[in-house]
Coordinates of C-alpha atoms in Angstrom, one line a residue:
X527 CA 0.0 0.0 0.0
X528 CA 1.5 3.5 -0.9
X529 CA 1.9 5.9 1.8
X530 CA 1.1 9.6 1.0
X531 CA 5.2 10.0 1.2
X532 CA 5.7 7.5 -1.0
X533 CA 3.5 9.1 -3.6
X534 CA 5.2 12.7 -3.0
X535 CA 8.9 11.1 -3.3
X536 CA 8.1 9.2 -6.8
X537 CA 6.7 12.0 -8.3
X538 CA 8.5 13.6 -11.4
X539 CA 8.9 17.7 -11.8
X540 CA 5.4 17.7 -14.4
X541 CA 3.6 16.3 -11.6
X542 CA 4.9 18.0 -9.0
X543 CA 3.6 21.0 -11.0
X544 CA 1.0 20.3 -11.3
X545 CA 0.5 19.0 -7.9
X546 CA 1.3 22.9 -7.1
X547 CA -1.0 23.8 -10.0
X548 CA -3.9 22.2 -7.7
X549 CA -3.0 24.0 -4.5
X550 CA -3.1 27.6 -6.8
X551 CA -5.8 29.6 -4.9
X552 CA -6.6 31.4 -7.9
X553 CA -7.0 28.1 -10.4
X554 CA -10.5 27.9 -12.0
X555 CA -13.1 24.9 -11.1
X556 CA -12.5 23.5 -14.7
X557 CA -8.3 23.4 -13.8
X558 CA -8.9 21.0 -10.5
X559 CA -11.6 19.1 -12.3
X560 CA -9.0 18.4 -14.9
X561 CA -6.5 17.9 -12.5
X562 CA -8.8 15.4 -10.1
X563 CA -9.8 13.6 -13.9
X564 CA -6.4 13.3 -15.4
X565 CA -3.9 14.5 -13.1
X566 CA -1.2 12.1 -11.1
X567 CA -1.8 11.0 -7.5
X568 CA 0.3 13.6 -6.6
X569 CA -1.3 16.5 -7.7
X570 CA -4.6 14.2 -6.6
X571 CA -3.5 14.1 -3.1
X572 CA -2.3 18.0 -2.5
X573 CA -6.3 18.7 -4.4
X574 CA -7.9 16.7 -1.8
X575 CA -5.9 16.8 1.3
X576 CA -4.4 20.2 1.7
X577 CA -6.8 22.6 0.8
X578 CA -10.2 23.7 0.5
X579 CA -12.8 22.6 -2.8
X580 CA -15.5 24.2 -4.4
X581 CA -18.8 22.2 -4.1
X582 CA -18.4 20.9 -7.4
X583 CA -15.1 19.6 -7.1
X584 CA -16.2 18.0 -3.5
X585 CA -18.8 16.2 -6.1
X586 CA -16.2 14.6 -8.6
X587 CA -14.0 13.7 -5.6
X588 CA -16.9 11.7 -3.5
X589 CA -18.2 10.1 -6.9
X590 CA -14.1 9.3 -8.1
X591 CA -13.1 5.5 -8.6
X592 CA -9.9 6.0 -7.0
X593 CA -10.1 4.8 -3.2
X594 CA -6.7 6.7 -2.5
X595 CA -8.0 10.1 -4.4
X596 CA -11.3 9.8 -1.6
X597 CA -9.8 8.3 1.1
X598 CA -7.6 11.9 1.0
X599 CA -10.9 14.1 1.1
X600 CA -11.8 12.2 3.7
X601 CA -8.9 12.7 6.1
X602 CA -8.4 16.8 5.0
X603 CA -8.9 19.2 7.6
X604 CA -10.0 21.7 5.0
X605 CA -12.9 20.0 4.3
X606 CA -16.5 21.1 5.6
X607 CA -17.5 18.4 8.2
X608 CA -20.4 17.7 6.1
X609 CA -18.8 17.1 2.9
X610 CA -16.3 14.7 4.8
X611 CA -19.5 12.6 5.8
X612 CA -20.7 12.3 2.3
X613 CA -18.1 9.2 2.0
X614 CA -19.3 7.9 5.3
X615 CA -21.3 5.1 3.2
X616 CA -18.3 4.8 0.6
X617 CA -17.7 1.1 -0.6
X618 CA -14.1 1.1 0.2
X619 CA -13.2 0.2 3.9
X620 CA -10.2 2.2 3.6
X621 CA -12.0 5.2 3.0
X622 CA -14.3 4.4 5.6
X623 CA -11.5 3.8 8.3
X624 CA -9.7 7.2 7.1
X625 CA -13.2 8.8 8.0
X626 CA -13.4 7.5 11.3
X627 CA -9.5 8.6 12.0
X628 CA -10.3 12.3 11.6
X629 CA -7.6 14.6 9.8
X630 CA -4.2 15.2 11.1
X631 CA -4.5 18.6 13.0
X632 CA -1.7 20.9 13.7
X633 CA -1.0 20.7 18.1
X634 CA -3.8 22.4 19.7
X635 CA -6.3 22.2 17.3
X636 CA -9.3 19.7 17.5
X637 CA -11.1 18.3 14.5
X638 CA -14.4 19.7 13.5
X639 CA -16.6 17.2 14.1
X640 CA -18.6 15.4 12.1
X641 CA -22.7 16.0 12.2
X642 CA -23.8 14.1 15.1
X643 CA -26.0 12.3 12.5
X644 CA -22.9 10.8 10.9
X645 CA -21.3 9.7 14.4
X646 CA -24.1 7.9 14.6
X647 CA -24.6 6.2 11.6
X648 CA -20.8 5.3 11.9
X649 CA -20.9 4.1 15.6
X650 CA -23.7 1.8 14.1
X651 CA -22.7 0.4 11.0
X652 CA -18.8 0.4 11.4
X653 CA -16.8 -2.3 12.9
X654 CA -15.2 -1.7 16.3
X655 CA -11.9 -1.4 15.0
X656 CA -12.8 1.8 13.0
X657 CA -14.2 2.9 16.3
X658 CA -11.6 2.7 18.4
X659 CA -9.5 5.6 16.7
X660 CA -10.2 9.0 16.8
X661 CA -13.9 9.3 16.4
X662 CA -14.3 10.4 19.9
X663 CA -12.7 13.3 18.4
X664 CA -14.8 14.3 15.8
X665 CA -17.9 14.1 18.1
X666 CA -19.7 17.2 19.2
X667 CA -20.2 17.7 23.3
X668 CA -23.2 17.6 22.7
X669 CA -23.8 14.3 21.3
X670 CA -21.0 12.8 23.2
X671 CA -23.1 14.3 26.6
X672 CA -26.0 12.3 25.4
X673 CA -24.8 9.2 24.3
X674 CA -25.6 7.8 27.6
X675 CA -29.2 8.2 27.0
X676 CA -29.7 8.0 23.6
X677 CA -32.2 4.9 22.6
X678 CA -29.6 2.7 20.4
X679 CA -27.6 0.2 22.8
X680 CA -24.2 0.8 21.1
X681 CA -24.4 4.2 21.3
X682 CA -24.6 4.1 24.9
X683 CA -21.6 1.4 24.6
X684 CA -19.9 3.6 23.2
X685 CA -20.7 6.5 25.2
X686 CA -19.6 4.3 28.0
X687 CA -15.9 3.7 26.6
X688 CA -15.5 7.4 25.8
X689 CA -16.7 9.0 28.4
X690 CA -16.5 6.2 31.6
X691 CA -19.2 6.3 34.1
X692 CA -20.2 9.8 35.5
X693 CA -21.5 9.2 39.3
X694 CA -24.9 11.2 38.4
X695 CA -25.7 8.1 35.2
X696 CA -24.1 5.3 37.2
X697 CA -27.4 3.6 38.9
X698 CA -29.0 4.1 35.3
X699 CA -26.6 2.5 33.3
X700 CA -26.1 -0.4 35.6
X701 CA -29.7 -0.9 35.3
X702 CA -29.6 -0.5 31.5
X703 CA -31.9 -2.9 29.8
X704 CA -29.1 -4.0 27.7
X705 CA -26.6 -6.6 28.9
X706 CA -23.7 -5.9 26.9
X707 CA -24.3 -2.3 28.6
X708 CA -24.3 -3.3 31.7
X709 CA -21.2 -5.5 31.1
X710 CA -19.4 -2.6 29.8
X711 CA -20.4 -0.5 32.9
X712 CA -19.2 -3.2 34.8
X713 CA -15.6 -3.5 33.3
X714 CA -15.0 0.2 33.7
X715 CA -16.2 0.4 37.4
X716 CA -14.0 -2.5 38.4
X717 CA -10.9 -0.4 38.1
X718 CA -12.2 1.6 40.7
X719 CA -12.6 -2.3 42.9
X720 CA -9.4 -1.9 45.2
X721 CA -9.9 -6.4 45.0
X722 CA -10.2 -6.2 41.5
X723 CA -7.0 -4.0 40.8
X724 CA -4.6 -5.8 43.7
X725 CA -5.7 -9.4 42.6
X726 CA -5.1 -8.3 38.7
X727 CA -2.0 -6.1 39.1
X728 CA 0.8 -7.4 37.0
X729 CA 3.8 -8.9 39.3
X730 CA 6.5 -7.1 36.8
X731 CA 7.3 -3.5 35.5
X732 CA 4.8 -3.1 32.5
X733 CA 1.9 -1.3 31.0
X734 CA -0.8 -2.3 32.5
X735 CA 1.5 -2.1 36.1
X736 CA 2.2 1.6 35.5
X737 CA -1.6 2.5 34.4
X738 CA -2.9 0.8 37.7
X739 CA -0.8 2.6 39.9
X740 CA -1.6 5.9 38.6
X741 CA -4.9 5.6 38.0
X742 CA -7.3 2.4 39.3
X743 CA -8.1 2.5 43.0
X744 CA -5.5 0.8 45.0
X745 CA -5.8 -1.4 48.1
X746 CA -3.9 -0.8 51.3
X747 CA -2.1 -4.0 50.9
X748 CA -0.8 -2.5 46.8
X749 CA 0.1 0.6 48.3
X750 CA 2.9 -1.5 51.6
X751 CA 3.7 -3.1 48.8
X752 CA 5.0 -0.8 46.7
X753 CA 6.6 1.0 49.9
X754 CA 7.8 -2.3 51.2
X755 CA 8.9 -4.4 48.2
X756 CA 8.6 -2.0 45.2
X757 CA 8.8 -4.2 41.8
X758 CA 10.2 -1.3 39.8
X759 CA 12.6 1.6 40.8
X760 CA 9.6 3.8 39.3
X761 CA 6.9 2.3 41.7
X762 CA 6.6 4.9 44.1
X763 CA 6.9 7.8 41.3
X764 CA 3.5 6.4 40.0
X765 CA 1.8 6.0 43.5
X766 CA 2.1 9.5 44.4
X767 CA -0.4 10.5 41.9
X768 CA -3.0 8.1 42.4
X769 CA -5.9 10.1 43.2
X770 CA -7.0 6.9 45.7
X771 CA -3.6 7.0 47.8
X772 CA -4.3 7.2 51.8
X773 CA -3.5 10.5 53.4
X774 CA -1.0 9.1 55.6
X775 CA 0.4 7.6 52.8
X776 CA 0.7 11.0 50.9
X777 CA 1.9 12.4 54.1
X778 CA 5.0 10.2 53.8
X779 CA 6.1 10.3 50.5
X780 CA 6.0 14.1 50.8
X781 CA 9.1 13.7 52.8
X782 CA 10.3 10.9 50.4
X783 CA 13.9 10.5 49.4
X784 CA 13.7 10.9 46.1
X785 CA 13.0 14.0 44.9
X786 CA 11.2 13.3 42.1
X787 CA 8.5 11.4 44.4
X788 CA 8.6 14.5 46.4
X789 CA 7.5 16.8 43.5
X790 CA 5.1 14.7 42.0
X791 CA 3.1 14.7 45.6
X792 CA 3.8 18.5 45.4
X793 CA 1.0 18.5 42.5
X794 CA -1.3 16.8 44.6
X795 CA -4.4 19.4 45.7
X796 CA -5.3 17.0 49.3
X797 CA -2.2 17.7 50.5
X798 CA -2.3 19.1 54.4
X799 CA -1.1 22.3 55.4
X800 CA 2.0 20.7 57.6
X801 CA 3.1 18.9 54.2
X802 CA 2.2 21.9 52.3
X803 CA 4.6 23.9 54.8
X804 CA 7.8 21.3 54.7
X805 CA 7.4 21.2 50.5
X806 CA 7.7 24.6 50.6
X807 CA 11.1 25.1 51.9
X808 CA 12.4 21.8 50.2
X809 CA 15.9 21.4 49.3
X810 CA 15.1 20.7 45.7
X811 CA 14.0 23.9 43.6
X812 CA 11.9 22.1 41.1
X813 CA 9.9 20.6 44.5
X814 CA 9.6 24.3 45.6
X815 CA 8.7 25.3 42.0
X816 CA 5.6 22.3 41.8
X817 CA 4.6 23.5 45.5
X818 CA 4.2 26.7 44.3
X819 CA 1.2 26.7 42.1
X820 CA -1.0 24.2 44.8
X821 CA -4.5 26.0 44.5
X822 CA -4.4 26.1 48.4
X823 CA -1.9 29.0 48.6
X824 CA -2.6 32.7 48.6
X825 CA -0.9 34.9 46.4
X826 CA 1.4 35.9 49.9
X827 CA 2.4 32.5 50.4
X828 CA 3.4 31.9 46.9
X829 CA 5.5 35.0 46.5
X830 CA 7.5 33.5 50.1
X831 CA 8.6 30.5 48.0
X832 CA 11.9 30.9 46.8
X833 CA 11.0 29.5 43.1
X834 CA 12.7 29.9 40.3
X835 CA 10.7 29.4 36.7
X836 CA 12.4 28.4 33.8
X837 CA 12.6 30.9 31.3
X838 CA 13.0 28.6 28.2
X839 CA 9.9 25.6 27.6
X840 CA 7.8 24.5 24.8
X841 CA 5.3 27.2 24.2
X842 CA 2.8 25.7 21.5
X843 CA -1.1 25.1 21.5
X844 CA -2.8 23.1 23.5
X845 CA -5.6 20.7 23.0
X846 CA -8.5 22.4 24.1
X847 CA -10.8 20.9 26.6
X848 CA -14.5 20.0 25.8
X849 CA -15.7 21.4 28.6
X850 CA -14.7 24.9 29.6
X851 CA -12.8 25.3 32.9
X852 CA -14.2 27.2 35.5
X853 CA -14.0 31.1 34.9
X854 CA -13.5 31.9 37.8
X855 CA -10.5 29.5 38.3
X856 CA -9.1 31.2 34.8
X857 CA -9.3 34.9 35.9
X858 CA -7.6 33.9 39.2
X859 CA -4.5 32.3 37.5
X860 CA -4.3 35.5 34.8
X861 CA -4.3 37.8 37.9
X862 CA -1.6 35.8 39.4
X863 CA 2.0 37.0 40.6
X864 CA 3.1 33.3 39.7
X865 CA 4.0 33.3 36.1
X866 CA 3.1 29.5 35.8
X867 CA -0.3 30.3 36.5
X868 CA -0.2 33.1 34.1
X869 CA 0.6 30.8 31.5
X870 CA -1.9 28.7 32.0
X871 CA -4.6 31.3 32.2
X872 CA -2.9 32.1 28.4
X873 CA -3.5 28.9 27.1
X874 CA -6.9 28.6 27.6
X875 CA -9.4 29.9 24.8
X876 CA -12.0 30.7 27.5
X877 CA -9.8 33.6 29.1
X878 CA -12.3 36.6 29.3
X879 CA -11.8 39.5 26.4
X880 CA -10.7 42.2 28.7
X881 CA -7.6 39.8 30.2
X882 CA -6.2 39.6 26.8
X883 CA -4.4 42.9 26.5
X884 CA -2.8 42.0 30.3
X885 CA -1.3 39.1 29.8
X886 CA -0.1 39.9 25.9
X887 CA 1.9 42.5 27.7
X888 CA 3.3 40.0 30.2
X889 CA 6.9 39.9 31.7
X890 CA 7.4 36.4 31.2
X891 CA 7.7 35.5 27.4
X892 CA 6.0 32.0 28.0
X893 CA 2.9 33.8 28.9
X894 CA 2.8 36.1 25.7
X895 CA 3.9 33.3 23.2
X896 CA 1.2 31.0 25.1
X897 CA -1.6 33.9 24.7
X898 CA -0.3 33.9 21.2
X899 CA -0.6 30.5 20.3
X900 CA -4.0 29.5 21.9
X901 CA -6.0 32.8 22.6
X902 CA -8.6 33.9 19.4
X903 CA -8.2 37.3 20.1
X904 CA -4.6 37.4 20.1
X905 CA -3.3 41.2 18.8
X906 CA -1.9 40.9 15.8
X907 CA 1.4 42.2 17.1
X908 CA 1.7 40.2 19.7
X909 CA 1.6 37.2 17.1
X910 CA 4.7 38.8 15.0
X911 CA 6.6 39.7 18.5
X912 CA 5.6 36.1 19.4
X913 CA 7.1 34.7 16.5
X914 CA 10.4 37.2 16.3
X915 CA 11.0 35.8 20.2
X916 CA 10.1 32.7 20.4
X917 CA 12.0 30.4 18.4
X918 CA 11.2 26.7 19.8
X919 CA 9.1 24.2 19.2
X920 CA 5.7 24.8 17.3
X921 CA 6.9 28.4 17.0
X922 CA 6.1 28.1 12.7
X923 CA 2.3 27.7 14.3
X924 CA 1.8 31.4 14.8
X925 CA 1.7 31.7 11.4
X926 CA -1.1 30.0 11.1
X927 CA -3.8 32.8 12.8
X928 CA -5.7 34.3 10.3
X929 CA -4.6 37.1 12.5
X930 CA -1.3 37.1 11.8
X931 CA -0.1 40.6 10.5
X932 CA 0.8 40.9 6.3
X933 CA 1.7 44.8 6.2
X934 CA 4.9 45.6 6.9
X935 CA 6.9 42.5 6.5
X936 CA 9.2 43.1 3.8
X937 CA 11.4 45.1 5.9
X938 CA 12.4 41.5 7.3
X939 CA 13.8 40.3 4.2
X940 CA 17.0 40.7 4.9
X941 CA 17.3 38.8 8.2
X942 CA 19.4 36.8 9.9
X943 CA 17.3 34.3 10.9
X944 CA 15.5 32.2 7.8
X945 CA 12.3 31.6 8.9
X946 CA 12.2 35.7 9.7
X947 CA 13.4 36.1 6.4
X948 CA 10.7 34.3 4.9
X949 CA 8.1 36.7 6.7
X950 CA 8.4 39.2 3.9
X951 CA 6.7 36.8 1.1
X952 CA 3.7 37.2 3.4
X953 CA 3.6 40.9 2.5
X954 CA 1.6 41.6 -0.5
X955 CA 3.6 44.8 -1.1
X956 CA 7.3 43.3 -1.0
X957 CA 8.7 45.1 -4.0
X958 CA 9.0 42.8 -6.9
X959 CA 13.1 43.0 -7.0
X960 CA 12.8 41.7 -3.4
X961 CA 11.2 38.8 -4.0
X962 CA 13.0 37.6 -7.1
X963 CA 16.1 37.8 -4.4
X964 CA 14.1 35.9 -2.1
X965 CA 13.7 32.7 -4.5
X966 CA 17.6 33.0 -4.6
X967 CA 18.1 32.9 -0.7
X968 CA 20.6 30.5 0.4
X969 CA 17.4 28.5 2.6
X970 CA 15.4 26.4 1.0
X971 CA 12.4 27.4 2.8
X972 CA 12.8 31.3 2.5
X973 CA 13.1 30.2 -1.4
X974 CA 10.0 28.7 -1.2
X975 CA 8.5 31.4 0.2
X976 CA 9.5 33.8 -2.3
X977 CA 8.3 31.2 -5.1
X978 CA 4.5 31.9 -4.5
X979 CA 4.4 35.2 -3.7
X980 CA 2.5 37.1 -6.5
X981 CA 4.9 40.5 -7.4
X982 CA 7.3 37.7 -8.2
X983 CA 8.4 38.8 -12.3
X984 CA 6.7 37.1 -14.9
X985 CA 10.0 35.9 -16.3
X986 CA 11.1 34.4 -13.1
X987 CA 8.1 32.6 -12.4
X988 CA 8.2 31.5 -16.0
X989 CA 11.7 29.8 -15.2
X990 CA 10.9 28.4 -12.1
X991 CA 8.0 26.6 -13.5
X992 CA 10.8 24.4 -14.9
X993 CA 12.7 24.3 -11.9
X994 CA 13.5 21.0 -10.2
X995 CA 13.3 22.5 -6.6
X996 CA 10.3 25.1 -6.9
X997 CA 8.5 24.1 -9.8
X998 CA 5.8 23.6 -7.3
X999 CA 5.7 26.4 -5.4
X1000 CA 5.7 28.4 -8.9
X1001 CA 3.0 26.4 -9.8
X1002 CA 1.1 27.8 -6.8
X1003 CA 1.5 31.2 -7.3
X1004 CA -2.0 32.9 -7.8
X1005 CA -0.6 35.5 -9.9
X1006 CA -0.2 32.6 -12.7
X1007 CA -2.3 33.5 -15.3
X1008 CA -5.2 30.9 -16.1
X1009 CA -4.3 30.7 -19.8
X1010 CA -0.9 29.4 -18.1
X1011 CA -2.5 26.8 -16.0
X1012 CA -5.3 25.6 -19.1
X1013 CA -2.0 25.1 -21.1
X1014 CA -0.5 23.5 -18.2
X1015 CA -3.2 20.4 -18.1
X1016 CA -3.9 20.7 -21.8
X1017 CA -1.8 17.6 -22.2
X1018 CA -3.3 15.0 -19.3
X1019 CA -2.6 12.3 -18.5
X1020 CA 1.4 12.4 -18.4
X1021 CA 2.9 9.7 -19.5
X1022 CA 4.4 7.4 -16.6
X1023 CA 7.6 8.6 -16.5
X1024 CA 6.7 12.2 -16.0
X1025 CA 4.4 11.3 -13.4
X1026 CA 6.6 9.1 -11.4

């Protein structure tokens, strides 16, 4: 089976135009038509995967008799949920499956999901291995809140492996008319069965060791175990976040030897003031550091903590949750003194409006890249700053606001860093001369850049259309006139060779 990489890699410079060619925001319904007809898998798979279609190219895609040409509409994360579910019925089972998987999102970002209708229709009619992907991802909060309730039995088996066993259903679903319901109900409770867990626990370091003692409820004769005659050097490491761990027991791993132990219990919100007190003024600073954000302190007993935060980290998006936290809660951490807190009030999408200007003027630059990265109604200049300081992990994310500033760019184009550089092909009024110098750049991605931007000379994009490296990117350029792209697919099919 050919991968997607695999199809890019074999790909000859004709199709890799005109894989370009089908990206070209300005190409005319009758060009992508053409191109989904006639054109390689390459330029087939950039059509349907990585960009958005006009109605009637969603058509010819949904009724094409290439799996692999459908199977990439159905994975895009351009596509309108509801022309994604038009192949929900499709013969293939690799389409189907691909469906079920949801598209591959940038961090942060959840998948739209699918009309509830379609979940549905899926949950019922698909296998359970296409289930058990990411299909819980592409499900509304709404339909996954009711899926409990809702009068088909797999529904509510499915509601019960996505969403466990809230306390306020759990009478009703054990008294579910349906006994594969019931069983399922039963499975998931018995992970909270202190006898179930000690008499299954696995007698070696492992998977299914490490999950219990983090998460399932654990007997008092697990947890002397794992104090008395630990079976991994880890043991004690995953015991101290058990939400089920006795208080004596947290007690004494708060003055545990290892530090790591220590800091993990640090996190833990039942600790007791006297715990609390001696965590505080522990010897290790990244125990101090964890002790310092426990929701039980006030602001004055955070600021006595001699802390230190790191000023480097991963700043990127993060996964938003389903359910809101509470606002409260988010206000209280932007209005901090505690820059951890800050930055978690930054990355959360619910942060009140009138917050936003505060913490995009923050001290700490994990705050403002945080904002930045998560916050709808990050300022535009923040998200340039963001990106000029921040140069880790996820930073080439910022420029994927719709926020993210155009005007002004092109005084960039001579920076030292690449991916700065490359900023001024986002400006619409870099001056021609600067962007033919900008397809010459020494980095392969500020060439890139410079290939699509439309003040590039006719001439040069005329060459580059022929160019090994950017023929592409050329081929993307809206400023391509349409007589250029007509001529361009005027001869398809290639012949193999061409195509790869």
């Amino acid at each position: 089976m050919i991968t997607p990489k695999e199809i890019w890699e074999t790909a000859g410079l004709p199709a890799r135009r005109l894989a370009g060619l089908a990206l070209n925001p300005a190409a005319p319904d009758d060009v992508l038509l053409r191109l989904l007809a006639d054109g390689p898998p390459a330029a087939r798979m950039v059509l349907c995967r990585d960009r958005a279609l006009p109605d009637a190219v969603v058509d010819a895609v949904v009724r094409h008799p290439d799996r692999y040409t459908r199977s990439f509409l159905a994975r895009s994360p351009h596509a309108e949920p509801a022309q994604r579910a038009r192949l929900l019925d499709d013969p293939e089972w690799f389409v189907r499956a691909h469906l079920a998987d949801a598209p591959r999102m940038p961090g942060g970002v959840r998948p739209r999901p699918l009309p509830d209708w379609a979940v549905v229709r899926m949950i019922l009619t698909y296998d359970n291995e296409s289930l058990g992907g990411n299909l819980c991802f592409q499900t509304s909060a709404k339909l996954m809140e009711s899926m409990r309730t809702h009068p088909e039995p797999k529904v509510r088996r499915m509601g019960v492996a996505w969403n466990g066993v809230p306390d306020e259903a759990r009478d009703a679903l054990l008294a579910d008319p349906d006994d594969e319901v019931r069983d399922s109900v039963r499975r998931h409770l018995r992970h909270e069965d202190p006898a179930w867990v000690e008499r299954e626990l696995p007698d070696r370091p492992c998977h299914g060791r490490a999950h219990a003692l983090m998460h399932c409820a654990l007997s008092r004769g697990v947890v002397e175990g794992v104090l008395n005659a630990p079976v991994g050097e880890g043991d004690r490491w995953m015991i101290a976040g058990n939400p089920t761990l006795p208080a004596d027991v947290v007690a004494l791993l708060a003055a545990d030897a290892d530090p790591e132990v220590r800091e993990r219990i640090a996190h833990r919100s039942d600790l007791g003031p006297d715990e609390r007190r001696a965590l505080a003024a522990d010897t290790d600073p990244r125990v101090r550091l964890a002790l310092s954000v426990h929701p039980a302190l006030s602001e004055a007993e955070r600021a006595a903590i001699d802390y230190e935060v790191p000023a480097g980290g991963i700043f990127g998006p993060v996964l938003q949750r389903l359910v809101p936290r509470d606002p409260a809660a988010v206000r209280r951490d932007a209005l901090s003194g505690h820059p951890l807190l800050r930055r978690r009030a930054a990355r959360d999408q619910s942060l009140p409006s009138d917050l936003v200007p505060r913490l995009a003027a923050d001290d700490d630059l994990g705050v403002r890249v945080l904002l930045a990265q998560n916050h709808p109604e990050a300022p535009a200049e923040l998200l340039l700053s963001a990106f000029l300081e921040y140069t880790g992990y996820e930073r080439e994310l910022l420029l994927t606001w719709p926020r993210f500033p155009t005007a002004g760019l092109s005084r960039h184009a001579g920076d030292e860093d690449p991916a700065v550089r490359a900023l001024a092909a986002r400006d619409p009024a870099t001056a021609a001369e600067t962007v033919d110098r900008l397809t010459r750049d020494p980095d392969p991605g500020v060439r890139a850049a410079g290939a699509g931007h439309p003040n590039l000379p006719r001439a040069r994009l005329a060459e580059l259309l022929d160019d090994e490296e950017l023929a592409h990117r050329a081929a993307a350029n809206p400023a391509l006139e349409p007589s250029v792209m007509r001529r361009l697919v005027a001869h398809l099919p290639l012949p193999a060779d061409a195509a790869g």
